[in-house]
Coordinates of C-alpha atoms in Angstrom, one line a residue:
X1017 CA 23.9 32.1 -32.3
X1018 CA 22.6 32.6 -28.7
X1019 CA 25.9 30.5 -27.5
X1020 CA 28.3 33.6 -29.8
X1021 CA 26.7 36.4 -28.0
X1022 CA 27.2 34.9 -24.5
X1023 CA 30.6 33.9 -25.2
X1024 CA 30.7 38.1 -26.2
X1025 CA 29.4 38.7 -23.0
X1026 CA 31.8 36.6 -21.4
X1027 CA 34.6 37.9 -22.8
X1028 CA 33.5 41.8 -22.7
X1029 CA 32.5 40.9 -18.5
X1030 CA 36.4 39.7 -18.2
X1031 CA 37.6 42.1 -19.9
X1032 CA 36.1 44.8 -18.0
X1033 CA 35.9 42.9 -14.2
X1034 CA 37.9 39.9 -14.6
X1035 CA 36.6 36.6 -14.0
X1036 CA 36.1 36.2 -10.8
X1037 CA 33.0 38.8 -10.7
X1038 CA 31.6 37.6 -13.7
X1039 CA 31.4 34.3 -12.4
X1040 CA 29.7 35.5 -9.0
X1041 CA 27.7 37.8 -10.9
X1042 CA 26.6 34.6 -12.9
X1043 CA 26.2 32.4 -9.6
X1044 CA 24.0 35.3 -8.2
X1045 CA 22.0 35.1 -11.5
X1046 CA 21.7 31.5 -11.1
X1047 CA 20.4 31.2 -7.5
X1048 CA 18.5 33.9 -7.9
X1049 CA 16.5 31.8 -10.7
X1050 CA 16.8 28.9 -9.2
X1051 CA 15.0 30.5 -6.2
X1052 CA 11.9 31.9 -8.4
X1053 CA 11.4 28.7 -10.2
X1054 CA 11.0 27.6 -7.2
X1055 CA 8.9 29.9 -4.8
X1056 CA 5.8 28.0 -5.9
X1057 CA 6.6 24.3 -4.5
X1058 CA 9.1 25.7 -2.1
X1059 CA 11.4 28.3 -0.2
X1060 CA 15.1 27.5 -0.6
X1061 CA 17.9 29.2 1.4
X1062 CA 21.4 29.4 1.5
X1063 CA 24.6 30.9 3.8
X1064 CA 26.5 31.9 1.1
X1065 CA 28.3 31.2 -2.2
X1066 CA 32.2 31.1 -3.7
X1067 CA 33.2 30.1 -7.3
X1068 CA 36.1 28.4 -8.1
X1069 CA 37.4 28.3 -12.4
X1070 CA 40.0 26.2 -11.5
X1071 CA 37.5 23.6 -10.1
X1072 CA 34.7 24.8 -12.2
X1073 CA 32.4 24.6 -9.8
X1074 CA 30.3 26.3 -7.5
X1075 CA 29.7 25.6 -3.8
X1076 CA 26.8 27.0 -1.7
X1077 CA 26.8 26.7 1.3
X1078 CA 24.7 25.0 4.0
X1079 CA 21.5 25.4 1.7
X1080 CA 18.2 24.4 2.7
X1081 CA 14.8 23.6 0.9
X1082 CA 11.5 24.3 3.5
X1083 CA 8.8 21.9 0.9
X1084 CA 5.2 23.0 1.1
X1085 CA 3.1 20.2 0.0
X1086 CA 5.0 17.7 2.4
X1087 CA 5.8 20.1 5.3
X1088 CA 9.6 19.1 5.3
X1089 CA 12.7 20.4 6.0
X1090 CA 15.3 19.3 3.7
X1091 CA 19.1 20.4 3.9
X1092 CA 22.8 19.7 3.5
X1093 CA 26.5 21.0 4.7
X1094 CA 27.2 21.7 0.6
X1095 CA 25.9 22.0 -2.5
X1096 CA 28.0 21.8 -5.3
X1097 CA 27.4 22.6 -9.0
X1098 CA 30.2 21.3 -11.3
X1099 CA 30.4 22.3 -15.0
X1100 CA 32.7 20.4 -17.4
X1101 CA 35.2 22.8 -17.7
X1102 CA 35.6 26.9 -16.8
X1103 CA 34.3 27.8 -20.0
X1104 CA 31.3 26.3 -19.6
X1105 CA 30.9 27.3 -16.4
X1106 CA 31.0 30.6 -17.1
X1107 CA 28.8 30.4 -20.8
X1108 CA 26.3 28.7 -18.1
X1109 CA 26.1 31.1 -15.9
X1110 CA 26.2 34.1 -18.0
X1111 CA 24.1 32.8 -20.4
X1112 CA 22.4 29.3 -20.8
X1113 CA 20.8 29.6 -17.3
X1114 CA 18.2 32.1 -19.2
X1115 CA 16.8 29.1 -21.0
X1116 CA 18.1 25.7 -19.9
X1117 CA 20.7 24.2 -17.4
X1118 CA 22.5 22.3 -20.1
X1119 CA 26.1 23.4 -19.3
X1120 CA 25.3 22.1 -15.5
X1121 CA 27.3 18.6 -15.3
X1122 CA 26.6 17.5 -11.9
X1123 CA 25.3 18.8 -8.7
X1124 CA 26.8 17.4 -5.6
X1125 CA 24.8 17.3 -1.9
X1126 CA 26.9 16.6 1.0
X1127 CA 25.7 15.6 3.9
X1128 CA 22.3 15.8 2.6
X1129 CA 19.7 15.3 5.7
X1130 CA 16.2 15.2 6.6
X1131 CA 13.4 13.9 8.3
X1132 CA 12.4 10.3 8.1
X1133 CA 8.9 9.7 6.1
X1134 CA 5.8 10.6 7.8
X1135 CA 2.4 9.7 7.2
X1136 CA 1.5 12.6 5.6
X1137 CA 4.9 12.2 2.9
X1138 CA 3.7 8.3 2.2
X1139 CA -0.2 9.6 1.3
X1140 CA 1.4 12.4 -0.8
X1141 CA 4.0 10.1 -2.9
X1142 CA 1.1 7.5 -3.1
X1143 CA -1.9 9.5 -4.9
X1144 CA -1.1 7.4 -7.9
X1145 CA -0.6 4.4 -6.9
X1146 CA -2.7 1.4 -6.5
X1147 CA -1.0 0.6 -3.3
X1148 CA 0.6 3.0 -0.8
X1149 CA 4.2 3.6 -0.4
X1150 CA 3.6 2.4 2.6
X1151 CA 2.1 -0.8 1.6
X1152 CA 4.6 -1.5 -0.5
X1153 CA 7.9 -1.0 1.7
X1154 CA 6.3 -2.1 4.6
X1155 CA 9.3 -5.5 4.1
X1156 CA 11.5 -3.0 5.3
X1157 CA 9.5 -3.7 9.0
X1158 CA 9.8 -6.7 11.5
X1159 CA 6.7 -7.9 10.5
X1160 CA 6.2 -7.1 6.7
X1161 CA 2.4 -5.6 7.7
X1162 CA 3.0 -1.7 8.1
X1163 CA 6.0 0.9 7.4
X1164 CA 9.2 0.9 9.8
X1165 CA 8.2 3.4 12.8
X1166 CA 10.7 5.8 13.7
X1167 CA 11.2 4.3 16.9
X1168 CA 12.1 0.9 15.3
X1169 CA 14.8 2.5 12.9
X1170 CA 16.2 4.1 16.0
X1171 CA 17.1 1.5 17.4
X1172 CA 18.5 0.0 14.2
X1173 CA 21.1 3.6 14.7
X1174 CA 19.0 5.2 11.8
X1175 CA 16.9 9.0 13.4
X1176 CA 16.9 10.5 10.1
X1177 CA 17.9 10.1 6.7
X1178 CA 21.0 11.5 6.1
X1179 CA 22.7 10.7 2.2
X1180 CA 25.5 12.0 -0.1
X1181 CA 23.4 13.0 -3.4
X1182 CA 24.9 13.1 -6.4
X1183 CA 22.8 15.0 -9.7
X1184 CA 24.2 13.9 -12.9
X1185 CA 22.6 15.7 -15.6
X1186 CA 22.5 14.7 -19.0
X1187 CA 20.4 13.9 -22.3
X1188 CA 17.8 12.0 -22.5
X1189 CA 18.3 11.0 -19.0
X1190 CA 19.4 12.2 -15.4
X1191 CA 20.7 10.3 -12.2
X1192 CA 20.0 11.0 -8.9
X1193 CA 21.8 9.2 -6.9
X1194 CA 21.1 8.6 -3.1
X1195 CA 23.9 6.9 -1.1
X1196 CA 22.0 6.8 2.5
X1197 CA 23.7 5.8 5.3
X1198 CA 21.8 2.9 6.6
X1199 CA 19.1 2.3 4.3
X1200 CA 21.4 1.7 1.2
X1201 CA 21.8 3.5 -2.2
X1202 CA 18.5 4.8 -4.3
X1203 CA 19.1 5.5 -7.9
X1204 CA 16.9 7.6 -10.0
X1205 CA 17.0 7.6 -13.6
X1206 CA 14.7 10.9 -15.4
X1207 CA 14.8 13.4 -18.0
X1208 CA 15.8 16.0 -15.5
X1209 CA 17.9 18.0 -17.2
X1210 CA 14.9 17.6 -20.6
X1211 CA 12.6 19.3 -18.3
X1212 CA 14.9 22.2 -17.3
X1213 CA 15.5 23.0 -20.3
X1214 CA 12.0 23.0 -21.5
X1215 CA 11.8 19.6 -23.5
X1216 CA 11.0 16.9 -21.2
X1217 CA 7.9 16.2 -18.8
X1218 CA 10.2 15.9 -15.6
X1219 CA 8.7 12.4 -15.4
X1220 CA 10.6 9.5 -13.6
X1221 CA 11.9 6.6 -15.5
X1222 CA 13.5 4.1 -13.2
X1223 CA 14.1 4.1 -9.1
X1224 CA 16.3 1.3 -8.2
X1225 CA 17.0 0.7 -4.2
X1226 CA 20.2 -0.9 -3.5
X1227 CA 20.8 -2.9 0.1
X1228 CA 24.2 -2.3 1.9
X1229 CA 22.9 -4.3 5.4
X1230 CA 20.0 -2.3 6.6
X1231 CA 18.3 -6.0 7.3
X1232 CA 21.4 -7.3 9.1
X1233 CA 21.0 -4.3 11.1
X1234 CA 17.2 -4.6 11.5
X1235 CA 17.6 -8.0 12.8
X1236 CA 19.1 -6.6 16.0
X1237 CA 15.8 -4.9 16.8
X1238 CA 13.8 -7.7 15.8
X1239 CA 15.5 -10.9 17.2
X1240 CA 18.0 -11.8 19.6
X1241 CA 21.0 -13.0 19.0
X1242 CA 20.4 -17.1 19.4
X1243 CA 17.7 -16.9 17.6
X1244 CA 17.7 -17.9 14.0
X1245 CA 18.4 -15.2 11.7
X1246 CA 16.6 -16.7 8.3
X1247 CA 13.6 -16.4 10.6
X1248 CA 13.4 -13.0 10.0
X1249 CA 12.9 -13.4 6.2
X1250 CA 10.1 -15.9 6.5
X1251 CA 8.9 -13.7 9.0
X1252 CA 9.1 -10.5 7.0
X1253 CA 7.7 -12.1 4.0
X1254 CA 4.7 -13.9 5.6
X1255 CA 3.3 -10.4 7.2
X1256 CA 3.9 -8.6 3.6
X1257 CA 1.9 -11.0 1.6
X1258 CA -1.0 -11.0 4.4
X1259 CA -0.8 -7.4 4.0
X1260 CA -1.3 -7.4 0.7
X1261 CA -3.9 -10.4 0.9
X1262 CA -6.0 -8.0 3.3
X1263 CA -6.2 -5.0 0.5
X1264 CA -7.0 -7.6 -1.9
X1265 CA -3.8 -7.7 -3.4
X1266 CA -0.9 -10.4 -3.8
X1267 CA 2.4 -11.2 -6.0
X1268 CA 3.4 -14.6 -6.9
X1269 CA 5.1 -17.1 -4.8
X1270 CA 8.6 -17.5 -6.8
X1271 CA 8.4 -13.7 -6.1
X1272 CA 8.2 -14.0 -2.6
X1273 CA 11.0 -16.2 -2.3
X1274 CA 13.3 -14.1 -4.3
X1275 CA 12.1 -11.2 -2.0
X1276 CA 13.3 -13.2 1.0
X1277 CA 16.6 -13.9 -0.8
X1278 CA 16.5 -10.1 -1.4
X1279 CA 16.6 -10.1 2.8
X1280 CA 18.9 -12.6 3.8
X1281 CA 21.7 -11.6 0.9
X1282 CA 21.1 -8.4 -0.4
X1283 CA 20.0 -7.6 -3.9
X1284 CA 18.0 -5.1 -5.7
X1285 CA 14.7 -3.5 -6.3
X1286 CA 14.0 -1.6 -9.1
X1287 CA 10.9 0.4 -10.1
X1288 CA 10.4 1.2 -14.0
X1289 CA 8.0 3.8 -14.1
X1290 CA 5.8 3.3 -17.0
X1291 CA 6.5 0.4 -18.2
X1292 CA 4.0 -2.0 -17.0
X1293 CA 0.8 -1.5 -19.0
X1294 CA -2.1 -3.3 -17.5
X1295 CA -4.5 -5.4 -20.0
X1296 CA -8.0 -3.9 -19.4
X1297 CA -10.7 -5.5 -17.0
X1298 CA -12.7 -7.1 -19.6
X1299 CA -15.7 -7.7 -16.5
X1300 CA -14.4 -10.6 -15.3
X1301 CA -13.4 -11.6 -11.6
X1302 CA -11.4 -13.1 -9.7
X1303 CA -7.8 -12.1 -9.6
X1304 CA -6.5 -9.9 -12.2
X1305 CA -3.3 -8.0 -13.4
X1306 CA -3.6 -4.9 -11.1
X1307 CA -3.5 -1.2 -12.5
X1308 CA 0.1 -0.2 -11.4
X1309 CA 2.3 2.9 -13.0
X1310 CA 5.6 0.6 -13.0
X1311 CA 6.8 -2.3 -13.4
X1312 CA 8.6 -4.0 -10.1
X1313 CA 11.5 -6.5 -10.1
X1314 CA 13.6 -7.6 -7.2
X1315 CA 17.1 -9.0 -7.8
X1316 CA 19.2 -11.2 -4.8
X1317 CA 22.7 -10.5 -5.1
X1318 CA 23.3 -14.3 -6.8
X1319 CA 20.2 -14.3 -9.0
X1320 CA 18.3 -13.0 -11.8
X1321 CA 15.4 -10.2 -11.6
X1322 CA 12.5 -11.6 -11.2
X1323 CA 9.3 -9.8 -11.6
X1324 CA 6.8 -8.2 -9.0
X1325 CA 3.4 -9.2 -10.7
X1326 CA 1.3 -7.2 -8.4
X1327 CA -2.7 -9.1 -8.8
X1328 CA -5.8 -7.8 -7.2
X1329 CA -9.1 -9.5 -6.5
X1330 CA -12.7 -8.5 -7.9
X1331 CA -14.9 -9.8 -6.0
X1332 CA -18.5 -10.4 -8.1
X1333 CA -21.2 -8.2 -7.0
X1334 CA -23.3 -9.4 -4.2
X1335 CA -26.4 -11.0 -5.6
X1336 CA -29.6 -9.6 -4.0
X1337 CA -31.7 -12.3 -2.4
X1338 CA -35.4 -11.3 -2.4
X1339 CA -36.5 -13.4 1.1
X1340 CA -40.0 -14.3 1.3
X1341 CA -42.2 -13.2 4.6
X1342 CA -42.0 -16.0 6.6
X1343 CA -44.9 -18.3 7.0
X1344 CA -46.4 -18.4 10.3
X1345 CA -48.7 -20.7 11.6
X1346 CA -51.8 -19.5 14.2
X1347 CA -52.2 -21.4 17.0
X1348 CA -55.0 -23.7 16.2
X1349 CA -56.5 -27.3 16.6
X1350 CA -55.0 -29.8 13.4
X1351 CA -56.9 -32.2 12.3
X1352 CA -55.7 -35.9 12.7
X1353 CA -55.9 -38.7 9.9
X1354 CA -57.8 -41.0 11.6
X1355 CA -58.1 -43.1 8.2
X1356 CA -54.0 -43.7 8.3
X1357 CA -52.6 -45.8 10.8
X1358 CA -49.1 -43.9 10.2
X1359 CA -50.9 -40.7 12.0
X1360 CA -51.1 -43.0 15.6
X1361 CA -47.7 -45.1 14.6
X1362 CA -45.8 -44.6 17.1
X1363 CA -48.3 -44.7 19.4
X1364 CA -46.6 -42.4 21.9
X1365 CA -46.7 -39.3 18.8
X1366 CA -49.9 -37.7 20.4
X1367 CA -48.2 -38.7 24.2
X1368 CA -48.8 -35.4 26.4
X1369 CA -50.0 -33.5 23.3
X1370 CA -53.3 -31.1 23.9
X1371 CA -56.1 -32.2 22.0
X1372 CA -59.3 -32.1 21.4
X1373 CA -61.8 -34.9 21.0
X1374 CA -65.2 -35.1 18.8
X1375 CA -67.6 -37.7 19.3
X1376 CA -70.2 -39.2 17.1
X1377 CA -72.4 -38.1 19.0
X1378 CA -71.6 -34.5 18.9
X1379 CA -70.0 -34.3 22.1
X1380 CA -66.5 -32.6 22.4
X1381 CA -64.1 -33.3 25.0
X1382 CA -60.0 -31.4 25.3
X1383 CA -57.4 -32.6 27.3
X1384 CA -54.0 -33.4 27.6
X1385 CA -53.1 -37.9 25.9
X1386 CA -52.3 -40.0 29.0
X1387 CA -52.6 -43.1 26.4
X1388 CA -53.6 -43.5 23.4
X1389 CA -53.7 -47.2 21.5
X1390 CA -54.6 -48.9 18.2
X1391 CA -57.9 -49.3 20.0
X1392 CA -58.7 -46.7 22.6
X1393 CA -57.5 -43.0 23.9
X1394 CA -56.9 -41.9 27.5
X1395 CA -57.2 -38.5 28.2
X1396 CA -57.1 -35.4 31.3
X1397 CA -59.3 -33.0 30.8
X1398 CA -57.2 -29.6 30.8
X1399 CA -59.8 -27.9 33.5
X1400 CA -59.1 -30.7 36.1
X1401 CA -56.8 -31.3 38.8
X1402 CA -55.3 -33.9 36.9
X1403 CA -56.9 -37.2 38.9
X1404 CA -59.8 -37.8 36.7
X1405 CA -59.2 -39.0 32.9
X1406 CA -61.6 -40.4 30.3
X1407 CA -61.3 -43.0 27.6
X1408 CA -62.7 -43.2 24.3
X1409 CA -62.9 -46.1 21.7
X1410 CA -61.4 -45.0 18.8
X1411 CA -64.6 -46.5 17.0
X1412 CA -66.5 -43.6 19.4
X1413 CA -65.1 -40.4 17.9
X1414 CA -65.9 -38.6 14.7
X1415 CA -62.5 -36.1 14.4
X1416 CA -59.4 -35.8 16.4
X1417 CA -57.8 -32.9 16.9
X1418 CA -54.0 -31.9 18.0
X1419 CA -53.2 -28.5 19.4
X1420 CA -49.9 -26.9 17.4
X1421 CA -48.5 -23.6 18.1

C-alpha cells in the first residue's frame, strides 16, 4: 500500500515538474537523511549531485566522511548509487528512503582513499577481540612481531589506502567489496541493507582478504635481491608465532605452514564472524581453545582452507609458599664427642679450629689446634704471640670444645 501511494506521488511530481526535479528533489531528500542518520558517528560532505534515469543512478560528487570515534578522514572522487531500473530509482527516492533503502542496488566508491591504520584505529576495531588487530596482521610485516609501519609500506609504493568500493545491497546479506591497490581485495559479507531497513543488527558475517602481490612487493623492503625469497616466509611466520607465544597465545603448526604458503603463493584469509563458539573453561590449564568472535581460515592459492585454531595458555595460580624464619646459630663453643672416634677422624677436622679445652682438673685452656692425634692435642693459646703452645693427653681433659659461628 505504501509502494501505490509513492508511485501516486511519482507520477503526480512528473506530471507537474517532470522527472528530472523529482528525482533531485528525491536525491536532496536522500542525502539529506543520509546526513542525519549519520550526524552522531560522523560528518559527511559532498560537492554536489546530478541524476541520471537513463543510468538510474546517482553520482555525488567528491564526498567525504570526517569519523569521530577514529579521528579519520575518509573520502573518494565519486560516489555512485545505482538502482535497478528508473522506476525504482525514483519509488526510492520519493518514497522508500522514509523507511528502508531497499530499492538501493549498489553503491559505487571511486577512488576511495584514506589514511593508513593508526594506533588508535587498531585499539578501536580490537575492543572485542582476544587479540589486537594488530596482533593478528602483524604477518603482513618483515618480521611477523608488530603491524607494518607506515614507513615500511612506503617503501613497498603503498602511503595510504586508496580502493574502488563497491556496496551491493541485498537480502539477507550485503557485500562490500574493497579492491585496494596494493594490499589486495577485502570482502565483507553483512546484513547491511537488513539494518537500514530496520530488520537486521548491522552485524558482520564474513571478511575475506584476498592477496594480489603485496608480499612480492614487501620482499623488496625486506630482502635484497640475491637473497632467498622463501626466506621471507619462514621469516615472517617464525616472528608471528613468537608473537603470539609471548601473549600467551599460538595456532597449530599445519596452520603455520599453510600461512607461509598463503606468503609465498597467494591465497586467502577469511574471518567468519560468529561462527566459532568457544567450549567453556571448565578450570582447567594449560592450553585451551581461546575465546575468539570468529572463526579464521587461511587458504594458498593450490590448497584447501585450513583452520586458524587460535589456543591460549592458563597458567595455574601461583602456589603460596609459607618460608620458615631461618634458623640461626649464635656464636658459641660446641661440644666435641670425645666418646666417638669419628669426631677426631680425620685428624686434621679440628686443624686451625678455635677451641677450648677443659681439664680434669678444672682447668680451662682456648686456643687455636696446631695438632691434634689419637693420643694428644697441641694447641696456641689465642692471647699469645703465637711461639708458645701446650699439649694435652687426650686422657687429661674432661670436655672439648670447638668455636662455630
Amino acid at each position: 500500500m505504501k509502494r501505490f501511494f509513492a508511485a501516486i506521488l511519482v507520477l503526480l511530481v512528473v506530471l507537474v515538474g517532470g522527472s528530472k526535479i523529482a528525482v533531485m528533489i528525491g536525491a536532496s531528500s536522500f542525502l539529506s537523511q543520509v546526513k542525519t542518520e549519520l550526524v552522531s558517528v560522523g560528518a559527511l560532505n559532498f560537492q554536489s549531485v546530478s541524476t541520471s534515469l537513463q543510468d538510474s543512478e546517482v553520482v555525488i560528487s567528491k564526498p567525504t566522511f570526517k569519523h569521530f570515534l577514529l579521528k579519520k578522514d575518509f573520502s573518494a572522487e565519486q560516489a555512485r548509487l545505482k538502482f535497478e531500473g528508473p522506476v525504482d530509482m525514483m519509488l526510492g527516492l520519493l518514497s522508500a528512503l522514509g523507511s528502508d533503502y531497499s530499492d538501493l542496488d549498489q553503491l559505487i566508491l571511486d577512488d576511495f582513499e584514506t589514511d593508513l591504520p593508526d594506533q588508535l584505529m587498531y585499539e578501536q576495531l580490537s575492543e572485542n577481540l582476544s587479540l589486537s588487530i594488530d596482533q593478528w596482521f602483524s604477518f603482513l610485516s618483515c618480521s611477523g612481531e608488530s603491524s607494518p609501519t607506515k614507513t615500511s609500506l612506503a617503501k613497498a609504493g603503498i602511503e595510504n589506502l586508496k580502493a574502488q568500493v563497491m556496496v551491493h545491497l541485498g537480502l539477507p546479506e550485503s557485500t562490500i567489496e574493497f579492491d585496494t591497490l596494493g594490499f589486495g581485495r577485502v570482502i565483507i559479507d553483512t546484513d547491511l541493507l537488513a539494518h537500514l531497513s530496520g530488520s537486521g543488527e548491522g552485524r558482520l558475517r564474513s571478511i575475506s582478504y584476498i592477496d594480489n602481490g603485496y608480499f612480492k612487493r614487501l620482499a623488496q623492503t625486506c630482502y635484497h635481491e640475491s637473497e632467498d625469497s622463501g626466506s621471507l616466509s619462514q621469516s615472517i611466520v617464525d616472528g608471528w608465532s613468537e608473537n603470539l607465544a609471548m601473549r600467551g597465545y599460538r595456532v597449530s603448526s599445519s596452520a603455520l605452514s599453510v600461512i607461509k604458503t598463503f606468503i609465498e603463493q597467494g591465497g586467502i584469509l577469511r574471518f567468519s564472524v560468529g561462527d566459532a563458539v568457544p567450549a567453556p573453561r571448565d578450570g582447567s590449564y594449560g592450553w585451551q581453545e581461546a575465546a575468539f568472535i570468529a572463526r579464521v581460515e587461511v587458504q594458498s592459492n593450490d590448497g584447501e582452507p585450513v583452520a586458524l585454531e587460535l589456543e591460549q595458555y592458563f597458567a595455574p595460580p601461583i602456589q603460596e609458599t609459607v618460608s620458615k624464619p631461618e634458623q640461626t646459630v649464635e656464636p658459641a663453643y660446641i661440644e666435641v664427642d670425645m666418646s666417638s672416634e669419628t669426631e677426631l677422624n680425620p685428624l686434621d677436622q679440628l686443624l686451625g679450629k678455635q677451641v677450648r679445652v677443659r681439664l680434669f682438673k678444672e682447668q680451662e685452656y682456648e686456643g687455636s689446634v696446631k695438632l691434634i692425634d689419637e693420643h694428644q692435642i697441641e694447641m696456641i693459646p689465642l692471647k699469645g704471640d703465637g711461639k708458645v703452645s701446650y699439649t694435652f693427653k687426650l686422657l687429661e681433659i674432661e670436655r672439648l670444645e670447638v668455636w662455630t659461628e
